[in-house]
Amino acid sequence: MNNHPLNNKNVILGVTGSIACYKAIDLASKLTQLGAKVDTILTDSAQQFINPISFKSITHRQVVTNLFDLDNELAVNHVAMAESADCIIVAPATAHTLAKISHGISDDPLGTTILATNAPVILAPAMDGKMFENPATQENLAQLIQRGFFVCGPEFGRMASGLVGLGRLSNTQDIVQVTSMILGKNSDYSQKKILITTGGTQEDLDPVRTITNRSSGKMGFAIAEAARDRGAEVTVISAPTSLNNPIGINVEKIKSAIDMQQSIENHSIDCDVLIMAAAVGDWRAKTIAKTKTKKLKDQNWEIELVKNPDILSSIKNDSLIKVGFAAETENLVENAKNKITNKKLDLIVGNDVSRTDIGFNSDNNEVVIINPYGEVENLPKMSKYELAHEILDRVQTLLN
Ligand code: CTP
């Protein structure tokens, strides 16, 4: 993926001796698939759990196991490698490794490389909960954070011992997200504040039933991740969705269109860009029943719906760049052009939501992007994350 912050980056993956080692293979795979050049360093203890060949097979690059391996360029030349690294990830990072790094101990290839690098180092601890809580580990971590190391996790949950506690290795996807955010933080959106809406709003009918739509929230969260990966400070106003909150993004959960409007008013004051990817319900029930509406024999339920405000049209802040989405099932370009004019937008992204291979709940989308002059760009089908970058490229031109 060309526009991903990990693409073409030199990543050193340090793997240390925890049972969570096997998850590092998945991490190496995810980093490699995103275009990173991953060189792996395994400590002696890690090699008790896992074979270096696993990493070599996935990354097709060097795997260092021994500081004195004359056949291995990285081992011999570890200072040069430390200098050319864009980042180092230590996952899993054991209590022992954290202690060694915090004391500058360099008796193995990982320790020497970390001492010799100026690149950001991300530590993903994994250990027994008691070991993590121990003041020795906590002091080592606090000192490392103070020196500028980044820490991802650990997570709370069941550990190999069978005990439940704080000590599980972070989800590998989360480690990838933290790394992306760190690598992208000085990119073109640094110093910019972006507000994004996502999901499908819900309007209550009674305590049990709602009116909603098919929006999954994937597009809005993809834009949020892409903006974060380009250094933006991102807030997402999210209507109900089953998705996990992305790392490094402030997410405010709301339910109805009116909630969303209120939240946008609160957050948009000092923002540079608003991107409304949410599918906002156009109507709400005139009255919401306080108790569950019972079904009576042969009786229909007639619900009176009143119009919700058009949020985009109601925004007064003229300095805000406004991007809307047009969800259409017919006359895509014509309808999207009307919306960009009526809602006074800077850009509109039109998509055909009747297609099952794109749009609602899909990981891909195929859209048209239209500017206020009526110029139409047809974009090919791509992942929502890639599309997010395409949208952000165009917004960047407007910001300039
Ligand atoms: N939108 C909004 N407030 C609404 C409805 C929609 O701000 N009450 C925003 C959406 O977030 C989207 C854009 O307006 O960015 C277009 O939404 P869409 O659902 O495609 O169109 P509508 O304006 O609702 O018009 P219609 O339902 O007639 O197609």
Tab-separated table of C-alpha atoms and ligand atoms in Angstrom:
chain	number	residue	atom	x	y	z
A	1	MET	CA	0.000	0.000	0.000
A	2	ASN	CA	1.924	3.027	-1.294
A	3	ASN	CA	0.495	5.658	0.994
A	4	HIS	CA	0.801	3.680	4.198
A	5	PRO	CA	3.356	5.126	6.645
A	6	LEU	CA	4.964	1.676	6.932
A	7	ASN	CA	5.506	1.337	3.199
A	8	ASN	CA	9.202	1.031	2.385
A	9	LYS	CA	10.213	1.695	5.986
A	10	ASN	CA	13.091	-0.149	7.668
A	11	VAL	CA	11.621	-1.826	10.696
A	12	ILE	CA	13.648	-3.872	13.160
A	13	LEU	CA	11.479	-6.360	15.006
A	14	GLY	CA	12.976	-7.516	18.301
A	15	VAL	CA	11.439	-10.711	19.641
A	16	THR	CA	12.186	-11.757	23.216
A	17	GLY	CA	11.448	-14.870	25.248
A	18	SER	CA	7.772	-14.995	26.091
A	19	ILE	CA	5.167	-17.571	25.140
A	20	ALA	CA	3.563	-14.712	23.161
A	21	CYS	CA	6.484	-15.048	20.681
A	22	TYR	CA	4.286	-16.871	18.209
A	23	LYS	CA	2.198	-13.719	17.818
A	24	ALA	CA	5.315	-11.895	16.614
A	25	ILE	CA	5.147	-13.983	13.417
A	26	ASP	CA	1.725	-12.518	12.725
A	27	LEU	CA	3.082	-9.051	13.482
A	28	ALA	CA	5.996	-9.609	11.066
A	29	SER	CA	3.491	-10.681	8.438
A	30	LYS	CA	1.242	-7.636	8.898
A	31	LEU	CA	4.212	-5.239	8.768
A	32	THR	CA	5.569	-6.944	5.641
A	33	GLN	CA	2.179	-6.840	3.913
A	34	LEU	CA	2.046	-3.096	4.514
A	35	GLY	CA	5.332	-2.700	2.653
A	36	ALA	CA	7.771	-2.523	5.571
A	37	LYS	CA	11.246	-4.050	5.224
A	38	VAL	CA	11.386	-6.096	8.403
A	39	ASP	CA	14.672	-7.360	9.849
A	40	THR	CA	14.176	-9.549	12.894
A	41	ILE	CA	16.338	-9.977	15.953
A	42	LEU	CA	15.605	-12.964	18.185
A	43	THR	CA	17.051	-13.160	21.686
A	44	ASP	CA	18.364	-16.515	22.949
A	45	SER	CA	15.225	-16.993	25.060
A	46	ALA	CA	12.963	-16.221	22.098
A	47	GLN	CA	14.718	-18.996	20.166
A	48	GLN	CA	13.608	-21.444	22.870
A	49	PHE	CA	10.021	-20.674	21.852
A	50	ILE	CA	10.251	-20.085	18.128
A	51	ASN	CA	12.386	-20.851	15.099
A	52	PRO	CA	14.137	-18.051	13.164
A	53	ILE	CA	13.033	-19.685	9.908
A	54	SER	CA	9.459	-18.643	10.621
A	55	PHE	CA	10.486	-14.985	10.413
A	56	LYS	CA	12.785	-15.485	7.442
A	57	SER	CA	9.958	-17.184	5.522
A	58	ILE	CA	7.606	-14.282	6.101
A	59	THR	CA	9.880	-11.256	5.832
A	60	HIS	CA	12.405	-12.679	3.286
A	61	ARG	CA	14.981	-10.627	5.134
A	62	GLN	CA	17.674	-11.055	7.714
A	63	VAL	CA	17.045	-12.715	11.039
A	64	VAL	CA	19.745	-12.156	13.644
A	65	THR	CA	20.197	-14.604	16.452
A	66	ASN	CA	23.781	-14.082	17.509
A	67	LEU	CA	25.947	-10.984	17.912
A	68	PHE	CA	28.979	-12.867	16.684
A	69	ASP	CA	27.530	-14.459	13.549
A	70	LEU	CA	30.083	-13.536	10.868
A	71	ASP	CA	27.768	-14.635	8.062
A	72	ASN	CA	25.038	-12.232	9.033
A	73	GLU	CA	25.359	-8.664	7.786
A	74	LEU	CA	23.011	-7.264	10.406
A	75	ALA	CA	24.900	-8.895	13.261
A	76	VAL	CA	28.268	-7.671	12.003
A	77	ASN	CA	26.960	-4.287	11.039
A	78	HIS	CA	24.374	-3.726	13.710
A	79	VAL	CA	25.319	-0.086	14.279
A	80	ALA	CA	24.705	0.760	10.613
A	81	MET	CA	21.401	-1.104	10.753
A	82	ALA	CA	20.436	0.744	13.933
A	83	GLU	CA	21.153	4.019	12.151
A	84	SER	CA	19.141	3.163	9.052
A	85	ALA	CA	16.133	1.875	11.021
A	86	ASP	CA	12.963	3.972	10.818
A	87	CYS	CA	11.701	2.283	13.953
A	88	ILE	CA	12.321	-0.646	16.264
A	89	ILE	CA	9.467	-2.711	17.669
A	90	VAL	CA	10.122	-5.059	20.573
A	91	ALA	CA	7.225	-7.502	20.693
A	92	PRO	CA	6.873	-9.343	22.938
A	93	ALA	CA	9.048	-7.416	25.392
A	94	THR	CA	9.652	-9.456	28.548
A	95	ALA	CA	10.244	-8.012	32.025
A	96	HIS	CA	13.870	-9.121	31.666
A	97	THR	CA	14.284	-7.273	28.342
A	98	LEU	CA	12.672	-4.103	29.718
A	99	ALA	CA	15.093	-4.230	32.646
A	100	LYS	CA	18.050	-4.703	30.318
A	101	ILE	CA	17.043	-1.891	27.964
A	102	SER	CA	16.375	0.530	30.800
A	103	HIS	CA	19.865	-0.162	32.153
A	104	GLY	CA	21.580	0.020	28.770
A	105	ILE	CA	22.745	-3.604	28.882
A	106	SER	CA	24.027	-4.593	25.462
A	107	ASP	CA	25.106	-8.196	25.648
A	108	ASP	CA	23.002	-9.304	22.698
A	109	PRO	CA	22.111	-7.983	19.199
A	110	LEU	CA	18.848	-6.413	20.383
A	111	GLY	CA	20.471	-4.526	23.260
A	112	THR	CA	23.300	-3.196	21.074
A	113	THR	CA	20.905	-2.138	18.315
A	114	ILE	CA	18.610	-0.287	20.702
A	115	LEU	CA	21.549	1.507	22.305
A	116	ALA	CA	22.859	2.548	18.901
A	117	THR	CA	19.646	3.871	17.356
A	118	ASN	CA	17.990	7.286	17.178
A	119	ALA	CA	14.830	5.731	15.736
A	120	PRO	CA	11.653	5.520	17.806
A	121	VAL	CA	11.434	2.296	19.821
A	122	ILE	CA	8.031	0.756	20.521
A	123	LEU	CA	7.877	-1.726	23.382
A	124	ALA	CA	4.991	-4.192	23.579
A	125	PRO	CA	5.319	-5.840	27.013
A	126	ALA	CA	4.066	-9.367	27.643
A	127	MET	CA	4.495	-11.192	30.944
A	128	ASP	CA	2.706	-12.552	33.966
A	129	GLY	CA	0.451	-9.960	35.624
A	130	LYS	CA	2.399	-9.976	38.883
A	131	MET	CA	5.681	-9.491	37.021
A	132	PHE	CA	4.158	-6.535	35.184
A	133	GLU	CA	2.844	-4.960	38.390
A	134	ASN	CA	6.139	-5.446	40.201
A	135	PRO	CA	7.705	-2.073	41.118
A	136	ALA	CA	10.925	-3.089	39.376
A	137	THR	CA	9.124	-3.515	36.033
A	138	GLN	CA	7.014	-0.408	36.583
A	139	GLU	CA	10.073	1.708	37.391
A	140	ASN	CA	11.920	0.394	34.342
A	141	LEU	CA	8.953	1.195	32.118
A	142	ALA	CA	8.471	4.653	33.618
A	143	GLN	CA	12.123	5.418	32.993
A	144	LEU	CA	11.927	4.176	29.415
A	145	ILE	CA	8.819	6.287	28.734
A	146	GLN	CA	10.586	9.299	30.196
A	147	ARG	CA	13.473	8.702	27.771
A	148	GLY	CA	11.079	8.742	24.828
A	149	PHE	CA	10.352	5.047	24.329
A	150	PHE	CA	6.781	4.225	23.291
A	151	VAL	CA	4.809	1.526	25.062
A	152	CYS	CA	1.903	-0.390	23.538
A	153	GLY	CA	-0.058	-2.494	26.026
A	154	PRO	CA	-0.070	-4.895	27.720
A	155	GLU	CA	-3.709	-5.964	27.592
A	156	PHE	CA	-5.859	-7.372	30.347
A	157	GLY	CA	-7.030	-10.963	29.881
A	158	ARG	CA	-6.220	-14.633	30.204
A	159	MET	CA	-2.537	-15.509	30.175
A	160	ALA	CA	-0.653	-18.707	29.406
A	161	SER	CA	-0.512	-19.560	33.122
A	162	GLY	CA	-4.308	-19.662	33.154
A	163	LEU	CA	-4.406	-16.591	35.380
A	164	VAL	CA	-6.264	-13.477	34.336
A	165	GLY	CA	-4.463	-10.169	34.630
A	166	LEU	CA	-2.719	-7.273	32.930
A	167	GLY	CA	0.118	-8.776	30.934
A	168	ARG	CA	-1.123	-10.096	27.586
A	169	LEU	CA	0.701	-8.923	24.483
A	170	SER	CA	-1.283	-6.203	22.686
A	171	ASN	CA	-3.257	-7.235	19.678
A	172	THR	CA	-0.827	-7.207	16.715
A	173	GLN	CA	-3.183	-4.895	14.803
A	174	ASP	CA	-2.897	-2.395	17.659
A	175	ILE	CA	0.908	-2.613	17.562
A	176	VAL	CA	0.759	-1.899	13.820
A	177	GLN	CA	-1.528	1.089	14.442
A	178	VAL	CA	0.729	2.546	17.140
A	179	THR	CA	3.735	2.134	14.840
A	180	SER	CA	1.896	3.776	11.916
A	181	MET	CA	0.880	6.694	14.093
A	182	ILE	CA	4.451	7.227	15.317
A	183	LEU	CA	5.952	6.985	11.822
A	184	GLY	CA	3.341	9.341	10.355
A	185	LYS	CA	3.313	11.987	13.028
A	186	ASN	CA	5.335	14.611	11.136
A	187	SER	CA	3.460	14.139	7.853
A	188	ASP	CA	1.342	16.650	5.936
A	189	TYR	CA	-1.550	16.737	8.437
A	190	SER	CA	0.539	17.451	11.536
A	191	GLN	CA	-0.870	20.554	13.268
A	192	LYS	CA	-4.272	19.897	11.666
A	193	LYS	CA	-7.442	19.018	13.535
A	194	ILE	CA	-9.944	16.822	11.744
A	195	LEU	CA	-13.465	15.974	12.794
A	196	ILE	CA	-15.017	12.877	11.212
A	197	THR	CA	-18.503	11.435	11.613
A	198	THR	CA	-19.213	7.780	11.040
A	199	GLY	CA	-21.801	5.001	11.401
A	200	GLY	CA	-25.560	5.080	11.032
A	201	THR	CA	-27.555	7.181	13.482
A	202	GLN	CA	-30.315	5.505	15.513
A	203	GLU	CA	-33.685	7.022	16.337
A	204	ASP	CA	-35.633	5.445	19.178
A	205	LEU	CA	-39.244	4.418	18.751
A	206	ASP	CA	-39.595	2.956	22.239
A	207	PRO	CA	-37.145	1.458	24.781
A	208	VAL	CA	-36.732	-1.628	22.565
A	209	ARG	CA	-36.949	-0.494	18.941
A	210	THR	CA	-35.039	1.949	16.777
A	211	ILE	CA	-34.934	3.200	13.208
A	212	THR	CA	-31.473	3.041	11.717
A	213	ASN	CA	-29.661	2.339	8.437
A	214	ARG	CA	-27.059	-0.054	7.070
A	215	SER	CA	-23.928	2.069	7.571
A	216	SER	CA	-21.152	0.056	9.269
A	217	GLY	CA	-18.858	2.953	10.183
A	218	LYS	CA	-15.928	1.413	8.237
A	219	MET	CA	-15.442	4.362	5.873
A	220	GLY	CA	-15.334	6.968	8.639
A	221	PHE	CA	-12.922	4.937	10.746
A	222	ALA	CA	-10.699	4.345	7.687
A	223	ILE	CA	-10.515	8.117	7.118
A	224	ALA	CA	-9.752	8.604	10.806
A	225	GLU	CA	-6.886	6.095	10.666
A	226	ALA	CA	-5.454	7.563	7.474
A	227	ALA	CA	-5.603	11.108	8.917
A	228	ARG	CA	-3.963	9.894	12.126
A	229	ASP	CA	-1.255	8.189	10.056
A	230	ARG	CA	-0.576	11.568	8.405
A	231	GLY	CA	-0.118	13.335	11.726
A	232	ALA	CA	-3.587	14.855	12.242
A	233	GLU	CA	-5.288	15.221	15.586
A	234	VAL	CA	-8.476	13.296	14.914
A	235	THR	CA	-11.845	13.230	16.630
A	236	VAL	CA	-14.529	10.827	15.471
A	237	ILE	CA	-18.193	11.282	16.319
A	238	SER	CA	-19.479	7.770	15.965
A	239	ALA	CA	-23.048	6.596	15.664
A	240	PRO	CA	-23.489	2.991	16.879
A	241	THR	CA	-21.130	0.555	15.158
A	242	SER	CA	-19.670	-2.829	16.046
A	243	LEU	CA	-16.131	-1.659	15.220
A	244	ASN	CA	-13.399	-1.194	17.812
A	245	ASN	CA	-12.133	2.318	18.348
A	246	PRO	CA	-8.918	2.883	16.410
A	247	ILE	CA	-5.784	3.615	18.458
A	248	GLY	CA	-4.787	7.241	18.942
A	249	ILE	CA	-8.142	8.701	17.985
A	250	ASN	CA	-10.579	10.474	20.253
A	251	VAL	CA	-13.954	8.778	19.709
A	252	GLU	CA	-17.221	10.215	20.982
A	253	LYS	CA	-20.164	7.819	20.823
A	254	ILE	CA	-23.576	9.263	20.044
A	255	LYS	CA	-26.892	7.777	18.967
A	256	SER	CA	-29.307	10.078	17.178
A	257	ALA	CA	-29.006	12.774	14.511
A	258	ILE	CA	-29.693	15.468	17.093
A	259	ASP	CA	-26.909	14.058	19.336
A	260	MET	CA	-24.576	14.154	16.335
A	261	GLN	CA	-25.478	17.735	15.506
A	262	GLN	CA	-24.831	18.802	19.109
A	263	SER	CA	-21.524	16.987	19.234
A	264	ILE	CA	-20.377	18.533	15.936
A	265	GLU	CA	-21.232	22.001	17.254
A	266	ASN	CA	-19.088	21.335	20.328
A	267	HIS	CA	-16.101	19.890	18.475
A	268	SER	CA	-15.992	21.833	15.214
A	269	ILE	CA	-15.100	25.225	16.707
A	270	ASP	CA	-11.330	24.825	16.391
A	271	CYS	CA	-11.202	22.184	13.651
A	272	ASP	CA	-9.739	22.632	10.179
A	273	VAL	CA	-11.752	19.944	8.401
A	274	LEU	CA	-15.081	18.172	8.874
A	275	ILE	CA	-15.661	14.947	6.956
A	276	MET	CA	-19.220	13.632	7.296
A	277	ALA	CA	-19.058	9.967	6.393
A	278	ALA	CA	-21.968	9.152	8.724
A	279	ALA	CA	-25.294	8.063	7.309
A	280	VAL	CA	-27.566	10.416	9.202
A	281	GLY	CA	-31.206	9.395	9.673
A	282	ASP	CA	-33.421	11.938	7.957
A	283	TRP	CA	-36.419	11.324	10.200
A	284	ARG	CA	-37.148	10.590	13.842
A	285	ALA	CA	-40.309	9.554	15.675
A	286	LYS	CA	-42.431	12.520	16.704
A	287	THR	CA	-42.914	10.907	20.102
A	288	ILE	CA	-40.833	8.168	21.692
A	289	ALA	CA	-42.939	5.691	23.695
A	290	LYS	CA	-41.719	5.459	27.291
A	291	THR	CA	-42.625	1.793	27.614
A	292	LYS	CA	-42.441	-1.063	25.130
A	293	THR	CA	-45.224	-0.820	22.564
A	294	LYS	CA	-47.239	-4.046	22.826
A	295	LYS	CA	-48.642	-5.662	19.727
A	296	LEU	CA	-52.394	-5.842	19.875
A	297	LYS	CA	-54.391	-8.233	17.742
A	298	ASP	CA	-55.165	-6.925	14.234
A	299	GLN	CA	-53.802	-3.515	15.062
A	300	ASN	CA	-51.098	-1.765	13.008
A	301	TRP	CA	-48.645	0.639	14.534
A	302	GLU	CA	-48.646	3.960	12.806
A	303	ILE	CA	-45.611	6.046	13.554
A	304	GLU	CA	-45.423	9.723	12.749
A	305	LEU	CA	-41.947	10.739	11.647
A	306	VAL	CA	-40.654	14.289	11.736
A	307	LYS	CA	-37.658	15.566	9.798
A	308	ASN	CA	-34.232	15.726	11.389
A	309	PRO	CA	-32.119	18.817	10.760
A	310	ASP	CA	-29.675	18.674	7.874
A	311	ILE	CA	-26.494	18.843	9.933
A	312	LEU	CA	-24.064	19.808	7.174
A	313	SER	CA	-26.288	22.664	5.998
A	314	SER	CA	-26.658	23.953	9.535
A	315	ILE	CA	-22.918	24.464	10.194
A	316	LYS	CA	-22.041	28.138	10.494
A	317	ASN	CA	-18.214	27.920	10.691
A	318	ASP	CA	-17.062	29.303	7.296
A	319	SER	CA	-13.381	28.562	7.835
A	320	LEU	CA	-14.085	24.825	8.166
A	321	ILE	CA	-13.456	22.673	5.085
A	322	LYS	CA	-16.567	20.525	4.703
A	323	VAL	CA	-16.601	17.174	2.947
A	324	GLY	CA	-19.836	15.238	2.545
A	325	PHE	CA	-20.693	11.766	1.327
A	326	ALA	CA	-23.608	11.109	-0.994
A	327	ALA	CA	-25.103	7.643	-0.543
A	328	GLU	CA	-27.118	6.952	-3.692
A	329	THR	CA	-28.849	4.070	-5.405
A	330	GLU	CA	-29.463	5.903	-8.713
A	331	ASN	CA	-28.344	9.067	-10.574
A	332	LEU	CA	-25.156	9.137	-8.516
A	333	VAL	CA	-23.392	12.088	-10.135
A	334	GLU	CA	-26.485	14.254	-10.525
A	335	ASN	CA	-27.612	13.718	-6.914
A	336	ALA	CA	-24.114	14.246	-5.539
A	337	LYS	CA	-23.789	17.500	-7.520
A	338	ASN	CA	-27.068	18.755	-6.026
A	339	LYS	CA	-25.862	17.920	-2.529
A	340	ILE	CA	-22.534	19.731	-2.887
A	341	THR	CA	-24.413	22.875	-3.946
A	342	ASN	CA	-27.323	22.664	-1.510
A	343	LYS	CA	-25.128	21.856	1.483
A	344	LYS	CA	-22.364	24.336	0.456
A	345	LEU	CA	-19.587	21.756	0.612
A	346	ASP	CA	-15.963	21.919	-0.498
A	347	LEU	CA	-16.003	18.334	-1.764
A	348	ILE	CA	-18.448	15.476	-2.030
A	349	VAL	CA	-17.729	11.773	-2.287
A	350	GLY	CA	-20.516	9.875	-4.045
A	351	ASN	CA	-20.978	6.153	-3.735
A	352	ASP	CA	-23.495	3.669	-5.055
A	353	VAL	CA	-24.816	1.951	-1.951
A	354	SER	CA	-26.932	-0.511	-3.915
A	355	ARG	CA	-23.792	-2.473	-4.902
A	356	THR	CA	-22.953	-5.273	-2.474
A	357	ASP	CA	-19.227	-5.394	-3.370
A	358	ILE	CA	-18.651	-1.807	-2.191
A	359	GLY	CA	-20.237	0.649	0.219
A	360	PHE	CA	-22.098	-0.458	3.353
A	361	ASN	CA	-20.103	-2.920	5.459
A	362	SER	CA	-17.604	-3.639	2.683
A	363	ASP	CA	-13.861	-3.124	3.127
A	364	ASN	CA	-13.735	-1.572	-0.339
A	365	ASN	CA	-15.380	1.327	-2.047
A	366	GLU	CA	-15.605	2.794	-5.542
A	367	VAL	CA	-16.583	6.443	-5.644
A	368	VAL	CA	-16.812	9.658	-7.584
A	369	ILE	CA	-15.297	12.776	-6.073
A	370	ILE	CA	-16.910	16.038	-7.111
A	371	ASN	CA	-15.735	19.582	-6.424
A	372	PRO	CA	-17.893	22.729	-6.188
A	373	TYR	CA	-17.195	23.505	-9.883
A	374	GLY	CA	-18.958	20.297	-10.828
A	375	GLU	CA	-15.747	18.526	-11.912
A	376	VAL	CA	-16.143	14.785	-11.512
A	377	GLU	CA	-13.346	12.305	-10.806
A	378	ASN	CA	-14.101	8.603	-11.092
A	379	LEU	CA	-11.908	6.576	-8.762
A	380	PRO	CA	-11.393	2.828	-9.234
A	381	LYS	CA	-12.405	0.289	-6.602
A	382	MET	CA	-9.943	0.279	-3.709
A	383	SER	CA	-9.774	-0.391	0.021
A	384	LYS	CA	-11.491	2.161	2.238
A	385	TYR	CA	-8.111	3.019	3.818
A	386	GLU	CA	-6.614	3.760	0.392
A	387	LEU	CA	-9.672	5.771	-0.570
A	388	ALA	CA	-9.318	7.699	2.682
A	389	HIS	CA	-5.846	8.802	1.546
A	390	GLU	CA	-7.233	9.837	-1.870
A	391	ILE	CA	-9.822	12.020	-0.104
A	392	LEU	CA	-7.186	13.457	2.239
A	393	ASP	CA	-4.894	14.257	-0.725
A	394	ARG	CA	-7.656	16.404	-2.220
A	395	VAL	CA	-8.508	18.030	1.111
A	396	GLN	CA	-4.812	18.855	1.546
A	397	THR	CA	-4.925	20.825	-1.728
A	398	LEU	CA	-7.887	22.790	-0.364
A	399	LEU	CA	-6.053	23.457	2.911
A	400	ASN	CA	-3.093	24.824	0.978
B	1	CTP	N1	-26.277	14.621	6.230
B	1	CTP	C1	-26.444	15.568	7.220
B	1	CTP	N2	-27.635	15.673	7.866
B	1	CTP	C2	-28.683	14.917	7.507
B	1	CTP	C3	-28.540	13.955	6.480
B	1	CTP	C4	-27.309	13.836	5.858
B	1	CTP	O1	-25.501	16.287	7.519
B	1	CTP	N3	-29.825	15.043	8.148
B	1	CTP	C5	-24.974	14.525	5.559
B	1	CTP	C6	-24.410	13.111	5.493
B	1	CTP	O2	-23.537	12.845	6.591
B	1	CTP	C7	-23.650	13.129	4.173
B	1	CTP	C8	-24.424	14.102	3.313
B	1	CTP	O3	-25.181	14.908	4.223
B	1	CTP	O4	-22.334	13.631	4.315
B	1	CTP	C9	-25.359	13.437	2.344
B	1	CTP	O5	-26.134	12.466	3.025
B	1	CTP	P1	-27.128	11.507	2.249
B	1	CTP	O6	-27.724	10.564	3.224
B	1	CTP	O7	-26.458	10.974	1.033
B	1	CTP	O8	-28.202	12.511	1.683
B	1	CTP	P2	-29.360	13.332	2.341
B	1	CTP	O9	-28.889	14.742	2.526
B	1	CTP	O10	-29.883	12.652	3.543
B	1	CTP	O11	-30.440	13.329	1.166
B	1	CTP	P3	-31.288	12.085	0.594
B	1	CTP	O12	-31.587	11.195	1.759
B	1	CTP	O13	-32.485	12.728	0.037
B	1	CTP	O14	-30.456	11.425	-0.459
